[in-house]
Every structure is written in C-alpha cells, then in structure tokens.
Short mmCIF file of C-alpha atoms (C1' of nucleotides) in Angstrom, two decimals:
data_model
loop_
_atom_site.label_atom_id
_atom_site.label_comp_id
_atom_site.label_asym_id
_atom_site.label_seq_id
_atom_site.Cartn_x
_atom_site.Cartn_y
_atom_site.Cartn_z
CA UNK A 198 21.21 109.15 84.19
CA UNK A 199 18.38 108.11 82.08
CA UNK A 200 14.44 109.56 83.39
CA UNK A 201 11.71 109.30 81.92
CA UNK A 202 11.39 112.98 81.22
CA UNK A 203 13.00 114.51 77.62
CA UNK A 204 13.82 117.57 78.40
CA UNK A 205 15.53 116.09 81.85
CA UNK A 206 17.29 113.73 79.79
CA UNK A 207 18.43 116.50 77.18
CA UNK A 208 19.37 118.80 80.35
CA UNK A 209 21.41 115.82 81.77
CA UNK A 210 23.44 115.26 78.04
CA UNK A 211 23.75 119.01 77.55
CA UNK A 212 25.23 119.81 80.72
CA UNK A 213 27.56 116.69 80.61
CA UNK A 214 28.95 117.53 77.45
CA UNK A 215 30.03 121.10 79.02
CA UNK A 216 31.23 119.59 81.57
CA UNK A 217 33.37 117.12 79.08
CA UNK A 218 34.41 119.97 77.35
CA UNK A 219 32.50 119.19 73.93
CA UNK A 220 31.22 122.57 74.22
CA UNK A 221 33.58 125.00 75.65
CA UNK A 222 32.84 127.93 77.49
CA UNK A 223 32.06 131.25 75.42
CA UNK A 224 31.08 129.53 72.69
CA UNK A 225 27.50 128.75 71.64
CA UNK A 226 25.44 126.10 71.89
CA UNK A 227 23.45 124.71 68.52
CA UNK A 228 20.60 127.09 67.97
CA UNK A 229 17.28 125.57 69.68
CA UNK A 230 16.04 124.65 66.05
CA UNK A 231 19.27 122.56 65.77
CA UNK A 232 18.75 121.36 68.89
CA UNK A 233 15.03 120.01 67.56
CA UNK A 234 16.34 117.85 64.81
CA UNK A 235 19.19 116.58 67.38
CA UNK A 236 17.07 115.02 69.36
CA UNK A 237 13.95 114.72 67.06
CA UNK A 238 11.53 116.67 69.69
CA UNK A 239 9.88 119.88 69.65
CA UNK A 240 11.13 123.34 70.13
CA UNK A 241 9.18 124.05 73.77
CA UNK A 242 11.09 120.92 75.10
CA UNK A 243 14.25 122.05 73.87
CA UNK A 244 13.68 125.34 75.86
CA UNK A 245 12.98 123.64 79.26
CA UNK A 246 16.31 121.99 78.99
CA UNK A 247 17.84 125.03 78.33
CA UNK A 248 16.17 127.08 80.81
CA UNK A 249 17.43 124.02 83.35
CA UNK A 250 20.63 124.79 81.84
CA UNK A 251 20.38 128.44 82.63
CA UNK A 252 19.55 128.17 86.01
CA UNK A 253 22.02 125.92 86.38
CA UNK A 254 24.49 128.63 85.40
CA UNK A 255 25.97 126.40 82.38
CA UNK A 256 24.70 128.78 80.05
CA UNK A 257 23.70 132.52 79.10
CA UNK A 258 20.78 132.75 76.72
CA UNK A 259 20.97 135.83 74.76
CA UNK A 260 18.11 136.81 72.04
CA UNK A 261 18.81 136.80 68.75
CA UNK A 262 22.52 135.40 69.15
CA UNK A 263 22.02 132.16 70.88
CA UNK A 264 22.87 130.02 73.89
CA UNK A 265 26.51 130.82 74.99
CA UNK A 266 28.83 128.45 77.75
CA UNK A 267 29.33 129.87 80.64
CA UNK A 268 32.90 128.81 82.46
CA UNK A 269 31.53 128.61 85.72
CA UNK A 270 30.59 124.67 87.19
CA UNK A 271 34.08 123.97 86.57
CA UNK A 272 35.11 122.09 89.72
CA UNK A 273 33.60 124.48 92.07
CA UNK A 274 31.28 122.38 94.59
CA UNK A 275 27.84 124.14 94.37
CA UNK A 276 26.25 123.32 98.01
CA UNK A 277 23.14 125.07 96.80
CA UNK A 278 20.44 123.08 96.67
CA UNK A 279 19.89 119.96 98.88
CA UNK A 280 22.65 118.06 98.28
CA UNK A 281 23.52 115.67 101.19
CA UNK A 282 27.06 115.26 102.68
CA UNK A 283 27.94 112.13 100.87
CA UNK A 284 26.95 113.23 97.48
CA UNK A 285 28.73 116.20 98.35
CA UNK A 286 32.28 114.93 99.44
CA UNK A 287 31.96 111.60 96.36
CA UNK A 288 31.57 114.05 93.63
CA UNK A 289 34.44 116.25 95.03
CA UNK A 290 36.72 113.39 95.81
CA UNK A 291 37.60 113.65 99.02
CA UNK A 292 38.89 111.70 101.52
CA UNK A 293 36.16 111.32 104.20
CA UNK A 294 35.38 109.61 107.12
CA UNK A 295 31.93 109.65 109.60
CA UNK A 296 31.65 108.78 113.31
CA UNK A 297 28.38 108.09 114.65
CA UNK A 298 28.07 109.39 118.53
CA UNK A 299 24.60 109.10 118.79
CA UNK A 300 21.68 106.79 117.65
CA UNK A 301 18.71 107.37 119.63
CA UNK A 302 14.52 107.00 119.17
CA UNK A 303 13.48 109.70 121.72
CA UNK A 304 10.34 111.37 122.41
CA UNK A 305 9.79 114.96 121.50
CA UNK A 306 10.30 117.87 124.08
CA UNK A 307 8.95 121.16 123.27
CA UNK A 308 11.64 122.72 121.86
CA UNK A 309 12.03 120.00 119.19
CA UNK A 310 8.33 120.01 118.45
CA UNK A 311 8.12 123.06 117.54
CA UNK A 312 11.03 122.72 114.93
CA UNK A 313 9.60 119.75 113.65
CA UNK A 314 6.02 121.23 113.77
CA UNK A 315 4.70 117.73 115.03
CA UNK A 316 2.67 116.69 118.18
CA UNK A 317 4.79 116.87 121.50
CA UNK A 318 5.63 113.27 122.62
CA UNK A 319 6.08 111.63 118.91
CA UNK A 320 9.07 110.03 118.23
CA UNK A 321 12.39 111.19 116.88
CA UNK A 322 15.43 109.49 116.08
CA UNK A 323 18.44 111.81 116.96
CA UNK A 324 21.61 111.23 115.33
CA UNK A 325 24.91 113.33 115.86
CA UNK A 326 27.69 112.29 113.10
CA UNK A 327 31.34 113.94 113.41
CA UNK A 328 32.88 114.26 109.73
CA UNK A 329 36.28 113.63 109.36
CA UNK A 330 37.92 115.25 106.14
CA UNK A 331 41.72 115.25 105.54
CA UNK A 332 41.90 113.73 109.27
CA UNK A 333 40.42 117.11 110.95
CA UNK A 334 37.15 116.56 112.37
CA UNK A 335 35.58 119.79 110.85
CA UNK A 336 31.54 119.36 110.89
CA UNK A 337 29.11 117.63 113.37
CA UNK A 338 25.89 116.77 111.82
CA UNK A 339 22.60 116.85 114.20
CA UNK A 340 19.80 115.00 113.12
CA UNK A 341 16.11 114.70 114.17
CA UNK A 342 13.84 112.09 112.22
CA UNK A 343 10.34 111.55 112.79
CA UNK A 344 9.62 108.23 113.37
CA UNK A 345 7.10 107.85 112.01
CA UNK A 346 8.34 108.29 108.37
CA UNK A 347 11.64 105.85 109.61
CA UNK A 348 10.47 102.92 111.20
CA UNK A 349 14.30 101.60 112.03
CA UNK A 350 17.62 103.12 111.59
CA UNK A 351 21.04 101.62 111.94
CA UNK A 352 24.58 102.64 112.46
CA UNK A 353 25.27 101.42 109.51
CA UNK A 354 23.01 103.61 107.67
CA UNK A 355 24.46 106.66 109.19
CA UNK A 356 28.18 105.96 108.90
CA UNK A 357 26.81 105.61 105.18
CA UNK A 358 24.13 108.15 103.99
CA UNK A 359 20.71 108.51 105.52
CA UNK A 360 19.70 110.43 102.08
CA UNK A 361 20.03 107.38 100.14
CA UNK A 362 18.38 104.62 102.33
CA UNK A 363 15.59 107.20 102.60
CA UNK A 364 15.25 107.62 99.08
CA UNK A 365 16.19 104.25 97.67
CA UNK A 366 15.35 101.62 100.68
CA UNK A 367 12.17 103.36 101.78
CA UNK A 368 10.70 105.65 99.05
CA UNK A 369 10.35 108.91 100.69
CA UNK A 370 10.45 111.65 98.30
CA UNK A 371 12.45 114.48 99.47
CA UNK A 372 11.19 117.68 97.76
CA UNK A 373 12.43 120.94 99.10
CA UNK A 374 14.32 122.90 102.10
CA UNK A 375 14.51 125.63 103.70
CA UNK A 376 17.97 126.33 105.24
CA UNK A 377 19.46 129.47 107.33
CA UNK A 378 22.81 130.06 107.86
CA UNK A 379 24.01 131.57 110.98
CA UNK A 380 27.25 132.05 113.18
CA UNK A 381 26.87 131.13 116.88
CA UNK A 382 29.05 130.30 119.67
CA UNK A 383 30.68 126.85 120.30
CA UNK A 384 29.02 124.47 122.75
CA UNK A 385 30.86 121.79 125.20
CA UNK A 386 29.95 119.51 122.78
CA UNK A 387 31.29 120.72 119.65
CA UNK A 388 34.35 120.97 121.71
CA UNK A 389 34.34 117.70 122.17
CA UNK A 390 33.47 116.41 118.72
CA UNK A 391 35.41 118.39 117.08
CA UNK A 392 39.08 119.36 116.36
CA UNK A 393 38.49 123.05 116.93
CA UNK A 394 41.58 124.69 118.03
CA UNK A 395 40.02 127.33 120.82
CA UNK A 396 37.85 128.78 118.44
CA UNK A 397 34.75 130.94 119.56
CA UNK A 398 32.43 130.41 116.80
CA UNK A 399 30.87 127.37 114.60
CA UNK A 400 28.77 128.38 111.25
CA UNK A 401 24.95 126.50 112.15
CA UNK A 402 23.64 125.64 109.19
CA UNK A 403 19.77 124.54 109.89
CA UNK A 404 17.67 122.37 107.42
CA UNK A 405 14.15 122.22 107.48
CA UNK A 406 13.57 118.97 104.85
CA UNK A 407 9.91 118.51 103.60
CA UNK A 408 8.51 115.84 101.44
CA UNK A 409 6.71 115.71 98.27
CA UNK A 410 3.33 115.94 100.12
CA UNK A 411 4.95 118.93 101.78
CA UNK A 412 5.19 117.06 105.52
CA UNK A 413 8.06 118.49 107.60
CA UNK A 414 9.92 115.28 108.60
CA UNK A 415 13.74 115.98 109.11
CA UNK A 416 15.43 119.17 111.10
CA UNK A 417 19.28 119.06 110.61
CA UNK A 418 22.27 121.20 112.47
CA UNK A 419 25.07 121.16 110.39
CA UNK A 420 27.83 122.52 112.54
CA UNK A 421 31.47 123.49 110.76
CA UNK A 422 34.08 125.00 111.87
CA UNK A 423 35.11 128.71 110.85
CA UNK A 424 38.17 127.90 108.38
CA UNK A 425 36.45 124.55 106.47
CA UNK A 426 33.48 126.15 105.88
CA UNK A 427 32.55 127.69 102.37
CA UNK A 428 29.22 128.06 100.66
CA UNK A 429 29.18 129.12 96.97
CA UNK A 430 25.18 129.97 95.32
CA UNK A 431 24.67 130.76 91.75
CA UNK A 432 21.91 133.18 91.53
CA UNK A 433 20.08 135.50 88.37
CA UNK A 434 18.70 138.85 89.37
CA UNK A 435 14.82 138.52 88.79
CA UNK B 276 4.41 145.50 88.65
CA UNK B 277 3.21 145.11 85.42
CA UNK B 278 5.94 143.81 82.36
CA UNK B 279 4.64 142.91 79.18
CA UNK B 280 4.77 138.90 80.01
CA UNK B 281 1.59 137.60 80.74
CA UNK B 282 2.99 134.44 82.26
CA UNK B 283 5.00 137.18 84.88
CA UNK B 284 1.97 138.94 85.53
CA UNK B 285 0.13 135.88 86.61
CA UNK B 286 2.59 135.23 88.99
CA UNK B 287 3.30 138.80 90.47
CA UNK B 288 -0.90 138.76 90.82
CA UNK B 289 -0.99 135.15 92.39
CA UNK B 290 1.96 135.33 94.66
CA UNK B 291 0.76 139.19 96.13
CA UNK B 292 -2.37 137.26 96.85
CA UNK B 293 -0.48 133.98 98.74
CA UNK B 294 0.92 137.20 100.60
CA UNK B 295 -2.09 139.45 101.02
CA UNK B 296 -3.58 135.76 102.67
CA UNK B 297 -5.96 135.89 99.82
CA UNK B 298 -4.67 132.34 99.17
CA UNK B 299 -3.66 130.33 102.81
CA UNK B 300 -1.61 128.48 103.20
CA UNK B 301 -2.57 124.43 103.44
CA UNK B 302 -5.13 125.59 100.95
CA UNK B 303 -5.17 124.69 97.13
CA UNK B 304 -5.34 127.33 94.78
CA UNK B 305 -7.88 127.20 91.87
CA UNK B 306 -6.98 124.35 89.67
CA UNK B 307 -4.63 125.22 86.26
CA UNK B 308 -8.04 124.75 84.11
CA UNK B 309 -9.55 127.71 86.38
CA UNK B 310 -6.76 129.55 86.03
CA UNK B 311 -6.46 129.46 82.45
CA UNK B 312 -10.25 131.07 82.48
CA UNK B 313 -9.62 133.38 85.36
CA UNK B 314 -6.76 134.84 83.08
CA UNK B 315 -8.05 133.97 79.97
CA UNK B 316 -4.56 131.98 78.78
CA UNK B 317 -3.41 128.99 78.02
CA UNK B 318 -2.79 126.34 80.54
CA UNK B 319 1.19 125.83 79.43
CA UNK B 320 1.60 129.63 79.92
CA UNK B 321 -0.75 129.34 83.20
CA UNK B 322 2.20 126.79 84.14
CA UNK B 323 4.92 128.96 83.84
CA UNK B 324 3.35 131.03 86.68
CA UNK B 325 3.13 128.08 88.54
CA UNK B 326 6.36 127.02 88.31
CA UNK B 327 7.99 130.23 89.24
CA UNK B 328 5.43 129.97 92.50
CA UNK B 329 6.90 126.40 92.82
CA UNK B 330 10.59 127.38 92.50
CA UNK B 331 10.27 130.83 94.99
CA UNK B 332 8.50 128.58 97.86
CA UNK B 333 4.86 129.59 97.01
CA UNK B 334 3.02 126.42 96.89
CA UNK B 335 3.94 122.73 96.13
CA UNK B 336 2.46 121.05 92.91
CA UNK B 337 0.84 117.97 94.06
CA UNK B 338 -0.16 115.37 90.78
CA UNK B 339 -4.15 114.63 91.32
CA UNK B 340 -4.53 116.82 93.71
CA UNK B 341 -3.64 120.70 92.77
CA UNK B 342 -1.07 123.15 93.99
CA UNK B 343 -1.24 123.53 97.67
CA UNK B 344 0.38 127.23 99.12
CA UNK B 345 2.89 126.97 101.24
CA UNK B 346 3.07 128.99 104.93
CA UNK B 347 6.61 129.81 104.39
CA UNK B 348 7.85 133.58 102.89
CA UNK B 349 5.75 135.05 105.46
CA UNK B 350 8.38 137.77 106.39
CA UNK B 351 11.29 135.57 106.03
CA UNK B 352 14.19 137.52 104.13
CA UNK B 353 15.06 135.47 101.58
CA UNK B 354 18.45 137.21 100.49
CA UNK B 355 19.09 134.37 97.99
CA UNK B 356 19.17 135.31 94.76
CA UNK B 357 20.47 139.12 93.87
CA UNK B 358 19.14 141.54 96.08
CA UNK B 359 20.91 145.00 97.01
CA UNK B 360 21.39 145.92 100.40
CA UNK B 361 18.83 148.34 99.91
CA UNK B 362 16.36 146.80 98.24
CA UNK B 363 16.45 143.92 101.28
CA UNK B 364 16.47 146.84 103.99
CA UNK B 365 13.75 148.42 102.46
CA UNK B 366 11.74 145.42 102.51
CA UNK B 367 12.34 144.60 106.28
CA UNK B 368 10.77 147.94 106.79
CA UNK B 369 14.59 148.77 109.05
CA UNK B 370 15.89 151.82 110.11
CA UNK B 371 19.43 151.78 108.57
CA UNK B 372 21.81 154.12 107.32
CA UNK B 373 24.95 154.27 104.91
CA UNK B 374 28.53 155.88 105.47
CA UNK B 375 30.55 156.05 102.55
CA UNK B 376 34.05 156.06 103.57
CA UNK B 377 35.98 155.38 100.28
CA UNK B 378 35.46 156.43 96.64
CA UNK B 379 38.36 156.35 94.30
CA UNK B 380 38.82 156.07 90.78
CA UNK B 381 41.68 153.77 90.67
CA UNK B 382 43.92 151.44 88.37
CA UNK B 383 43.75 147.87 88.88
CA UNK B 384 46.75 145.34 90.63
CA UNK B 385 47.31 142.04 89.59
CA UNK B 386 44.69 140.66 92.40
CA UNK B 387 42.05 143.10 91.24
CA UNK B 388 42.38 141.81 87.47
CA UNK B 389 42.07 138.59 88.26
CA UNK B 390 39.63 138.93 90.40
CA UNK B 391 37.79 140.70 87.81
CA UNK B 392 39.20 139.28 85.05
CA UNK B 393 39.98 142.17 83.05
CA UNK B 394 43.23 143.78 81.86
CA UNK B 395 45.92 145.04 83.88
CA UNK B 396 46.07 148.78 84.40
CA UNK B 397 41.86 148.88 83.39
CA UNK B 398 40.29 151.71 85.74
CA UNK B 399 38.08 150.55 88.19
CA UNK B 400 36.01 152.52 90.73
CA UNK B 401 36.70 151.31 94.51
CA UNK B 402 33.88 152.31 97.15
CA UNK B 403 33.59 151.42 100.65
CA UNK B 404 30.63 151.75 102.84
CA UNK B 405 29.50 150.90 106.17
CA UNK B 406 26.05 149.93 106.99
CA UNK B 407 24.30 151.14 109.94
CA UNK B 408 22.03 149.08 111.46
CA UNK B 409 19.53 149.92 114.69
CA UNK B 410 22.79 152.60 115.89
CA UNK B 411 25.67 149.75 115.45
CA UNK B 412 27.75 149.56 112.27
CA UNK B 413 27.79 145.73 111.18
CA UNK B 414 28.64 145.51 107.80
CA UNK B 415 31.13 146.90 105.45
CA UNK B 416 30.76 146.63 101.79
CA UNK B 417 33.69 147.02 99.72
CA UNK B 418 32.79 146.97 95.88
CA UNK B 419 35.38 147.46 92.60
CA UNK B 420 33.52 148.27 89.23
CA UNK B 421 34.69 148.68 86.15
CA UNK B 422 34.48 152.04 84.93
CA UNK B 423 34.20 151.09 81.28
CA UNK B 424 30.64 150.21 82.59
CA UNK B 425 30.34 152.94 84.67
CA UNK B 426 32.00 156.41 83.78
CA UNK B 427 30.54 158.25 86.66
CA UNK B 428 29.91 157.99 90.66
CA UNK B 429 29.25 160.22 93.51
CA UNK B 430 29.26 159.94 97.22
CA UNK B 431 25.17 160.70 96.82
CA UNK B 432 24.83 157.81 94.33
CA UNK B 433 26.75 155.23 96.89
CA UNK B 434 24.61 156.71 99.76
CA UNK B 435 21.49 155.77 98.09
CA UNK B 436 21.41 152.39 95.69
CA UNK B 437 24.11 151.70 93.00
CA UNK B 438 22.24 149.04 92.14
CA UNK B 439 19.30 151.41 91.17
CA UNK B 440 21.82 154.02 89.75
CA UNK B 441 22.93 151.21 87.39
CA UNK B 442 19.74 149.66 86.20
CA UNK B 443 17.58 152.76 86.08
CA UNK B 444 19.93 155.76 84.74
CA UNK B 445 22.73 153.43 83.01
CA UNK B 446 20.62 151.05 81.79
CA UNK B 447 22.76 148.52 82.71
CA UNK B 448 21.13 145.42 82.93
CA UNK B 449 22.69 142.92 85.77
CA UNK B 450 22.33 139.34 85.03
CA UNK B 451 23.39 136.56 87.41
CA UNK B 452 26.24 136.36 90.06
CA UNK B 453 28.26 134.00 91.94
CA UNK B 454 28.74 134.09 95.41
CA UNK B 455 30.98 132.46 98.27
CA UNK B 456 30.32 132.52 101.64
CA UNK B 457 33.40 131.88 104.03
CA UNK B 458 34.20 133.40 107.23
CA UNK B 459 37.57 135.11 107.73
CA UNK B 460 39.57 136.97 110.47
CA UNK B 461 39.02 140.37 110.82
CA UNK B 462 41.56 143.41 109.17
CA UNK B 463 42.35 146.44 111.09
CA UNK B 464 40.07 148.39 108.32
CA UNK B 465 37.03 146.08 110.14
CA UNK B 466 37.84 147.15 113.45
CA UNK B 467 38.24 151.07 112.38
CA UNK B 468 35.07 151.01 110.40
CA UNK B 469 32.35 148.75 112.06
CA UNK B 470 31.37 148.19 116.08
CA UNK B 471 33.07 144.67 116.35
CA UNK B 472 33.67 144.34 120.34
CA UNK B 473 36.49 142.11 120.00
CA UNK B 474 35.52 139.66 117.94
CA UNK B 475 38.29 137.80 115.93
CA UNK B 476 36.12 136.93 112.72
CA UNK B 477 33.72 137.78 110.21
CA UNK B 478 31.43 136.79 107.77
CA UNK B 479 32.69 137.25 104.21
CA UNK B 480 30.59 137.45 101.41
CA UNK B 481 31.97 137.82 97.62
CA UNK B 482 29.65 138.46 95.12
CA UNK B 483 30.87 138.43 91.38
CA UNK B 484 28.03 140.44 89.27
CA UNK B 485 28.03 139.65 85.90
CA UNK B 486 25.81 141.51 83.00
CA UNK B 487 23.40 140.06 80.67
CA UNK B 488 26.65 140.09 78.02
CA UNK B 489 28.09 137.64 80.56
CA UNK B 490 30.60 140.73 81.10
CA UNK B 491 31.82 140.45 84.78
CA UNK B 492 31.58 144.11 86.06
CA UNK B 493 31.73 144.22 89.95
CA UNK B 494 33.41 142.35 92.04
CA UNK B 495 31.91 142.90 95.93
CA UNK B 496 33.04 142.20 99.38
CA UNK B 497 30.37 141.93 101.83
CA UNK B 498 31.72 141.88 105.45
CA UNK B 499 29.37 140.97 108.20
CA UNK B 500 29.61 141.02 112.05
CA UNK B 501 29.22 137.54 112.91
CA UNK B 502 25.67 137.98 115.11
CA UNK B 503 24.12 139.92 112.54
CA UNK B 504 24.56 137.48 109.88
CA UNK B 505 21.79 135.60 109.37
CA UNK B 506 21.45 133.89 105.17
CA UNK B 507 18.26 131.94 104.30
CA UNK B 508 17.56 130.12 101.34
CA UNK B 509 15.09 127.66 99.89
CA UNK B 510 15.82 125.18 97.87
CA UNK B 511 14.50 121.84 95.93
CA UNK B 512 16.11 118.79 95.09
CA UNK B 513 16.78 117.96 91.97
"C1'" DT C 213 16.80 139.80 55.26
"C1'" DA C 214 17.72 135.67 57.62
"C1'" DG C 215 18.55 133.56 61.89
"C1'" DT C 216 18.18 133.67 66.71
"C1'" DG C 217 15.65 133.37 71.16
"C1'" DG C 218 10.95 134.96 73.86
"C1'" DT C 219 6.20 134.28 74.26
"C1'" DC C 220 1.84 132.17 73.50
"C1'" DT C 221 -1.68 128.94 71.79
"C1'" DA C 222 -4.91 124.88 71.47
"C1'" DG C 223 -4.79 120.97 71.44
"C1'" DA C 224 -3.03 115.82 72.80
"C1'" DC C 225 -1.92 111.85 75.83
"C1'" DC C 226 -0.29 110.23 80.21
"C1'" DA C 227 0.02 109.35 85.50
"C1'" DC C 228 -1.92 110.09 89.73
"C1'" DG C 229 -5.62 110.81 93.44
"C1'" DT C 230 -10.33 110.65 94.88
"C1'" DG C 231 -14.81 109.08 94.99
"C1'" DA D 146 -15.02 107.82 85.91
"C1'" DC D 147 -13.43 112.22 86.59
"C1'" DG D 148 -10.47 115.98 87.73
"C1'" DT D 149 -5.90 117.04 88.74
"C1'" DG D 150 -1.13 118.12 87.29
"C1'" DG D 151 3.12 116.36 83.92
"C1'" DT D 152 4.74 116.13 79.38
"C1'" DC D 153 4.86 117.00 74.57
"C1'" DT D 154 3.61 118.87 69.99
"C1'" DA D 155 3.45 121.90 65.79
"C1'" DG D 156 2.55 125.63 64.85
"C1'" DA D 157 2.26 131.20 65.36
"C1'" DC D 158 3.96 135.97 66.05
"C1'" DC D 159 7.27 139.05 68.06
"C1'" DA D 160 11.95 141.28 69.26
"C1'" DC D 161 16.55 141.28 68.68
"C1'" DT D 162 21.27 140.58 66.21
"C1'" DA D 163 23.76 140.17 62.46
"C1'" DG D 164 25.68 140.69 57.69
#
DNA sequence: TAGTGGTCTAGACCACGTG
DNA sequence: ACGTGGTCTAGACCACTAG
C-alpha cells in the first residue's frame, strides 16, 4: 500500500501497526514531534495522517496529552464508506458465492432516467447478482450502468467485482456516494432470488455512485434480508 | 455560528451560502487564491474549509479546474454523523412530540456493564421515550447513562434535549460514537408504546456515545417503525 | 516549566486543465 | 503559458496537561 502521498503513506503504516497490535489501544501514540523525526517530514504532514487516523476512529487526539488508541476497528466490518461487496466479504473472510441472473444493455425508461439523471433512451446495463454467504442467499444486488462510461461487460466481470474492472481495467475514478437506507416490502422477485423464509420486509439500500468529475454513472439496490443485515458507522459529533 | 477558528468560520460562511443558493450548484466557487483575499488567510488554512465542504458533500475539488458545488444537501437529512433527535426534528421544521415513559435511577446487570463497559453495580440512569411523529408514535428511544457523568435528570430535561442538557449545563463534551444498524423483531414493550399495526419487526439502532476522554457514557437504543425509517449518508472512497 | 496538540502563516514545488 | 488545486515545509504562537 505504497501512494505517492506522505501523509497517506504514514496514515496507511500508522493504522496497520494498530491494527498489528504494535500500538495497543489506550495507550499513546509518539508525540507528533516524534512522529517528525520518524519519518523525517514536517509536523503539518504528520497531523493529516493523524487527523485520517481520527476519523478513522483509530485514535483520540487529546491536547496537551497526546494521541491515544482507540480499541474500536478491531474486527468489526465498517460498511461506511463505499466499500464494494467483494472488498467487503475478502477482508472479512467469508465464504461467498455470486449468481448472475441478469446481464442486459437496455435503454432507459423514465423511471430509471430520472435516478440516473441522464437523457431518456441512453443506455444502461442492468445487472441483478444473488449473494450467497454461508449457503443462504441473503442479498440481491441491482445494478444500472450507463453505457456510456462501460462500453462491454461480461459475466465474468460480475460473478467477480464490477468495482475493480472499473477501476483497474478501465480507469474510472469512483469518488463519492450518496446512499439511503430504507425498509420496504418484498417483491416476487426477491422471493425468488432469495432464501427468505416468508418474510415481509427486505432492508433497500440505494447507491447513487459519482465520479471524480462528479458525473452520476451507477444507481445500485442492494437488497438483504432482515436477519443478515447489519450496518455499523463511526461518527464524531461536529 | 461564530468559534474562534478561522478555518471553521470560513466554512460555516461558505457552506450557508452553497445553501442560501448564493453559490449553485454546477458552479465553481471563487478559486483558493480568491479566497485567501476574500478572507484575508492563508491558502492552507483556506483549504481546511474546503476540505470540510469536500467531506460534508458541498462541492467536489476538481485539479485545474476549481471546486465545483454540489446540488445535493438541499433538504436531505443527513442523520449521519451525531445528531439528537431533536436537533434533526428541529431542522426538518416537523411537528413532533416526546412521551417520557421511564426514568429510573438504577444499578447496572451484567448486560448493562458490558454493554457499557463499566463496573458491576455502577448507577446508571434508564429513560425511555416515545417519539411522536405527525399523531403516530414511531420510535422509542431507550437510553442508559452513567450517572457518574450525570448526577441529575428530570422528566422536563428528557422532554426537551438531553443532548443540550449535557453539553450546555454539564459541560459535558460528547465526542464520537459507534453505531449498528440491524433490524430485530419487535418486544411486547414496542407494541405497548408505539402505533406498530402488526408489524413483526423493527429497525434497531444502537448508538454507543463516547466523551472527548474516550469515556463511554451512554449507551442508546433507537427503535424505529420500519416505514418511518429512512438513514442517508454520503460518503467518499478512500 | 516543559511537553503536548491546535491553529496559522508565507512561502515552495508539483500535476493537471485550458487556451 | 497560465491558473487551478495537491502536497510539503519550517517556522510561529496559543491552549492545555502534567509534574
């Protein structure tokens, strides 16, 4: 994990060593001026690691005492942030599987322009992906693509991750999200994707994904059943 | 809204205006140099405001170009982050009200320790309150505090914001929490105190509150009728 | 009083986008 | 070539915590 950035590369060693353990929680961190000679660099880009750190919830930073380890992080899956499925489920260690039901390139109808915010009649691939996890089929993943940033798309590439051929095969920079998290009735076809036991309910989790140069390009309906579904957020009080 | 940081002024100034429509969105906003004459600063302390715009969804920094605002926040509730049920009600402009049904000084169980992670037999206060909601009852909010934190309550206090109570007559100063999101079956307490019409589940929020001493002091159950519920964040990948 | 983090400055050089 | 944001520096002064 090695950027080009300094304080991004101090953020990354800092954090891994609490996550190793080489700094234990409620302890404290070397003071920032320690911190300086460590990694020969200047105070200010010490503190933008540490503020990463921070928000990260690895640390507390508390005036005139120092930076002390915070014990959360430990094993807990943070889903805040965009963090795609597969990244998700690899650095928990599960067991996972992914069926691909649908792979189509479809034109736009109004409802879907409107989420996408794009002309009516451009094209879309639409992609619905049951996950398997412990051998329960617990989330169905709806996907809608423009085109036009996703020239082809395989099964392949969904079975695997669409996150990383978009960021590593074609380029795209993904850049931020806006999600909303809502409960709503189960449709025909969740029944029939899904291993839901007669329940009433699914959680819908919606994505809005945006590139760097702030184009809307992906809408995503994560669907998961009541009892497999948990979200945990780390948040400070402004 | 005036603190003594200059770098948190700039920000409270420049995101009123992105709100007020002073600055629209698809439109850039002056360019950091301006900005550092406008507020007569430095342009690293002109970036800290910037960044905080980036981070809350204000406007996307674009290299070359400038920092373009962003058309989302417009009356979205963002409940990510720590916001009291009051403070978010009172910025939806709703007509609510608050019925406190429980408040008892009592000692802690084993679950309640560990849940709080303080000593067995330490006195905590335990407060339950429905939240009224255009005439139907839709969320109950059960919270245990520590009374080492917190010597004295009253029914008017829960009523109103113990969130304000805390920060502006204790002068307690709340720091960063953790939260899960899950949804769970309902309790017989659910169906006495909230208008459910039959449904079997809920949406359960914890929220462990933790002061600026990394001291965890409350430990809150959020329960939420499941078509009420309605969580949106924003987020940026890392 | 000495050490810590919090804020701020006035530069510097770089990478990117546009003309 | 020029203006933009991205990173980094080497200081400064302040506020807070501790012995």
């Amino acid at each position: 994990m090695t950027t080009t950035n300094k304080y991004m590369n101090i953020f990354h060693e800092l954090s891994n060593d609490i996550e190793k353990g080489i700094y234990e929680p409620n302890t404290l961190l070397p003071s920032e001026h320690e911190l300086c000679d460590r990694f020969a660099t200047s105070r200010e880009t010490i503190r933008k690691a540490l503020t990463l750190l921070s928000q990260n919830g690895f640390i507390q930073k508390m005036r005139g005492k120092g930076s002390l380890v915070l014990g959360i992080n430990k094993m807990e899956f943070p889903v805040s942030g965009i963090v795609s499925f597969k990244e998700l489920q690899k650095s928990l260690g599960r067991d996972t599987h992914t069926t691909v039901h649908k792979l189509e390139l479809n034109e736009t109808n109004d409802w879907l322009s409107s989420q996408l915010e794009c002309d009516p009649g451009s094209f879309v691939w639409e992609i619905a992906r049951a996950r398997t996890i412990q051998g329960e089929r617990v989330i169905l993943d709806k996907d809608w693509i423009l085109q036009s940033h996703v020239p082809s798309l395989t099964e392949e590439i969904c079975a695997d991750s669409i996150y990383a051929y978009f960021e590593n095969k074609l380029g795209l920079a993904i850049s931020y999200a806006k999600k909303e998290f809502t409960v709503e009735p189960v449709t025909d076809e969740d029944r029939a994707l899904l291993d839901l036991d007669g329940d009433s309910h699914i959680v819908l989790v919606k994505n809005f994904v945006h590139l760097e140069d702030t184009m809307l390009f992906q809408y995503t309906e994560s669907r998961h059943r009541l009892d497999k579904f948990k979200f945990v957020d780390f948040a400070r009080r402004k």
